Each structure stands twice: as structure tokens, then as C-alpha cells.
Amino acid sequence: QVQLVESGGGLVQAGGSLRLSCVASGRTFTNDAMAWFRQAQGKEREFVATISWSGSTKYYADSVKGRFTISRDNAKNTMYLQMNSLKSEDTAVYYCAARRRIISTVQSDYAYWGQGTQVTVSS
């Protein structure tokens, strides 16, 4: 099985930046697609960004496009989410996820999930 551990969350003022990391361990594969999802209080979990196994293909939710950047370093089994120009609406628990081969924006497609890291943006 694969274990995913997120880090880098915290409290930041509106307009600030954070970088989240997700480290994979266990039975990992470098050809896995990976993604970030988030869940705000009282709302359903939503897609944020995803990246193909090679890093050559990336998709973003419209709400974060132009502000967030997803990347990965397969040698370190690590995925990143650079978050700039943060808004109060970005406050949520952020989860990383992984699946075999095929990139997807649909959370039910992902077999492996981390426990999440809290991001709080103050206004």
C-alpha cells in the first residue's frame, strides 16, 4: 500500500503564500498520477490541481488557476502545491491523492489519500 503525508499548512494572511508538500512511501510508482483536493468547513471536497506521472500535463480548478502551481519530484517521491495570492476562500483542509497512470480531476478515481493539512487564510 501507499502512504501519503501532507505538510506545509498553516495560518497565512490574505495575499500571502504557502507551499504544501506531499511525501509518498510504501509501494509507490513513479508513473502514478497525483492530485490535490481540498475541503472547507461545511462544504464537499473539491478538486484543486492534478499532475501526470511525468509532470508534463497539469490541470487546475478555475478557482485557483493563475495562483496555484502543482509540481512533482519523482526522485523524492514528493508532490508540491505552491499557493500564491491566497484568499479567505482558500481556507480548507488540503489532501494529496494518487492513482495509477491516468490523470484525473475526479476524487473517486484516486485510490490513495493522505490525512490532510490545514490551511487557514485570515482576512
CSV table of C-alpha atoms in Angstrom, one decimal:
chain,number,residue,atom,x,y,z
A,1,GLN,CA,0.0,0.0,0.0
A,2,VAL,CA,0.9,3.6,-0.4
A,3,GLN,CA,1.1,6.2,2.4
A,4,LEU,CA,0.8,9.9,1.6
A,5,VAL,CA,1.7,12.6,4.2
A,6,GLU,CA,1.0,16.3,3.6
A,7,SER,CA,2.8,19.1,5.3
A,8,GLY,CA,3.3,22.9,4.9
A,9,GLY,CA,-0.2,24.1,6.0
A,10,GLY,CA,-0.7,26.8,8.5
A,11,LEU,CA,-2.1,30.3,9.0
A,12,VAL,CA,-1.4,33.0,6.5
A,13,GLN,CA,-2.8,36.4,5.8
A,14,ALA,CA,-4.8,37.1,2.6
A,15,GLY,CA,-2.5,37.8,-0.3
A,16,GLY,CA,0.3,35.6,1.2
A,17,SER,CA,1.8,32.4,0.1
A,18,LEU,CA,2.3,28.8,1.3
A,19,ARG,CA,3.9,25.7,-0.2
A,20,LEU,CA,2.4,22.3,0.5
A,21,SER,CA,4.3,19.1,0.2
A,22,CYS,CA,3.1,15.5,-0.1
A,23,VAL,CA,5.6,12.7,0.5
A,24,ALA,CA,4.7,9.2,-0.6
A,25,SER,CA,6.1,6.0,0.9
A,26,GLY,CA,5.4,2.3,0.7
A,27,ARG,CA,4.5,0.6,-2.6
A,28,THR,CA,4.9,3.7,-4.7
A,29,PHE,CA,5.2,4.0,-8.5
A,30,THR,CA,6.7,6.9,-10.4
A,31,ASN,CA,4.1,6.6,-13.1
A,32,ASP,CA,1.3,7.4,-10.8
A,33,ALA,CA,-0.8,10.5,-11.4
A,34,MET,CA,-1.3,12.7,-8.4
A,35,ALA,CA,-3.6,15.5,-7.3
A,36,TRP,CA,-4.6,17.9,-4.6
A,37,PHE,CA,-8.1,18.2,-3.3
A,38,ARG,CA,-9.5,20.4,-0.5
A,39,GLN,CA,-12.5,20.5,1.8
A,40,ALA,CA,-13.7,23.6,3.5
A,41,GLN,CA,-15.9,23.5,6.6
A,42,GLY,CA,-19.5,22.7,5.6
A,43,LYS,CA,-18.6,22.0,2.0
A,44,GLU,CA,-17.9,19.0,-0.1
A,45,ARG,CA,-14.4,18.0,-1.0
A,46,GLU,CA,-13.3,19.7,-4.3
A,47,PHE,CA,-10.7,19.3,-6.9
A,48,VAL,CA,-7.7,21.7,-6.8
A,49,ALA,CA,-5.0,20.5,-9.2
A,50,THR,CA,-3.6,17.4,-10.7
A,51,ILE,CA,-0.4,16.3,-12.4
A,52,SER,CA,0.5,13.4,-14.7
A,53,TRP,CA,3.2,10.9,-13.9
A,54,SER,CA,5.8,12.7,-16.0
A,55,GLY,CA,4.8,16.2,-14.8
A,56,SER,CA,4.1,17.2,-18.4
A,57,THR,CA,0.3,17.6,-18.0
A,58,LYS,CA,-1.4,19.7,-15.4
A,59,TYR,CA,-5.0,20.7,-14.8
A,60,TYR,CA,-6.3,23.3,-12.3
A,61,ALA,CA,-9.6,24.2,-10.9
A,62,ASP,CA,-10.8,27.6,-12.3
A,63,SER,CA,-10.8,29.0,-8.7
A,64,VAL,CA,-7.1,28.6,-8.3
A,65,LYS,CA,-5.8,28.9,-11.9
A,66,GLY,CA,-3.1,31.5,-12.1
A,67,ARG,CA,-2.5,31.5,-8.4
A,68,PHE,CA,-1.5,27.9,-7.6
A,69,THR,CA,1.2,25.7,-9.2
A,70,ILE,CA,1.4,22.0,-8.9
A,71,SER,CA,4.7,20.1,-9.4
A,72,ARG,CA,6.4,16.8,-8.5
A,73,ASP,CA,9.8,15.4,-7.9
A,74,ASN,CA,9.7,11.7,-8.5
A,75,ALA,CA,13.2,11.1,-7.2
A,76,LYS,CA,12.0,12.3,-3.9
A,77,ASN,CA,8.5,10.8,-4.1
A,78,THR,CA,7.2,14.2,-3.4
A,79,MET,CA,4.4,16.4,-4.9
A,80,TYR,CA,4.1,20.2,-4.2
A,81,LEU,CA,1.5,22.8,-4.3
A,82,GLN,CA,2.7,26.4,-4.4
A,83,MET,CA,-0.1,28.7,-3.4
A,84,ASN,CA,0.2,32.4,-4.1
A,85,SER,CA,-2.2,35.3,-3.6
A,86,LEU,CA,-4.2,33.4,-1.1
A,87,LYS,CA,-7.8,34.3,-0.4
A,88,SER,CA,-10.0,33.6,2.6
A,89,GLU,CA,-12.0,31.2,0.3
A,90,ASP,CA,-8.9,29.0,0.1
A,91,THR,CA,-9.2,28.1,3.8
A,92,ALA,CA,-9.7,24.3,3.9
A,93,VAL,CA,-8.0,21.0,4.7
A,94,TYR,CA,-5.8,20.1,1.7
A,95,TYR,CA,-5.4,16.5,0.8
A,96,CYS,CA,-3.0,14.8,-1.6
A,97,ALA,CA,-4.0,11.8,-3.6
A,98,ALA,CA,-2.5,9.3,-6.0
A,99,ARG,CA,-3.8,6.8,-8.7
A,100,ARG,CA,-2.3,4.6,-11.3
A,101,ARG,CA,-1.2,6.1,-14.6
A,102,ILE,CA,-4.2,8.2,-15.8
A,103,ILE,CA,-4.5,11.9,-14.7
A,104,SER,CA,-8.0,12.8,-13.4
A,105,THR,CA,-9.9,15.6,-11.7
A,106,VAL,CA,-12.4,13.2,-10.1
A,107,GLN,CA,-11.8,12.3,-6.5
A,108,SER,CA,-13.4,8.9,-6.7
A,109,ASP,CA,-10.7,7.9,-9.2
A,110,TYR,CA,-8.0,8.1,-6.6
A,111,ALA,CA,-7.1,5.1,-4.5
A,112,TYR,CA,-4.6,6.6,-2.1
A,113,TRP,CA,-5.1,9.6,0.2
A,114,GLY,CA,-3.2,11.5,2.8
A,115,GLN,CA,-4.7,12.7,6.1
A,116,GLY,CA,-4.7,16.3,5.1
A,117,THR,CA,-3.1,19.6,6.2
A,118,GLN,CA,-5.0,22.6,7.4
A,119,VAL,CA,-4.6,25.9,5.5
A,120,THR,CA,-6.2,29.0,7.1
A,121,VAL,CA,-6.2,32.3,5.4
A,122,SER,CA,-7.1,35.3,7.6
A,123,SER,CA,-8.9,38.3,6.2
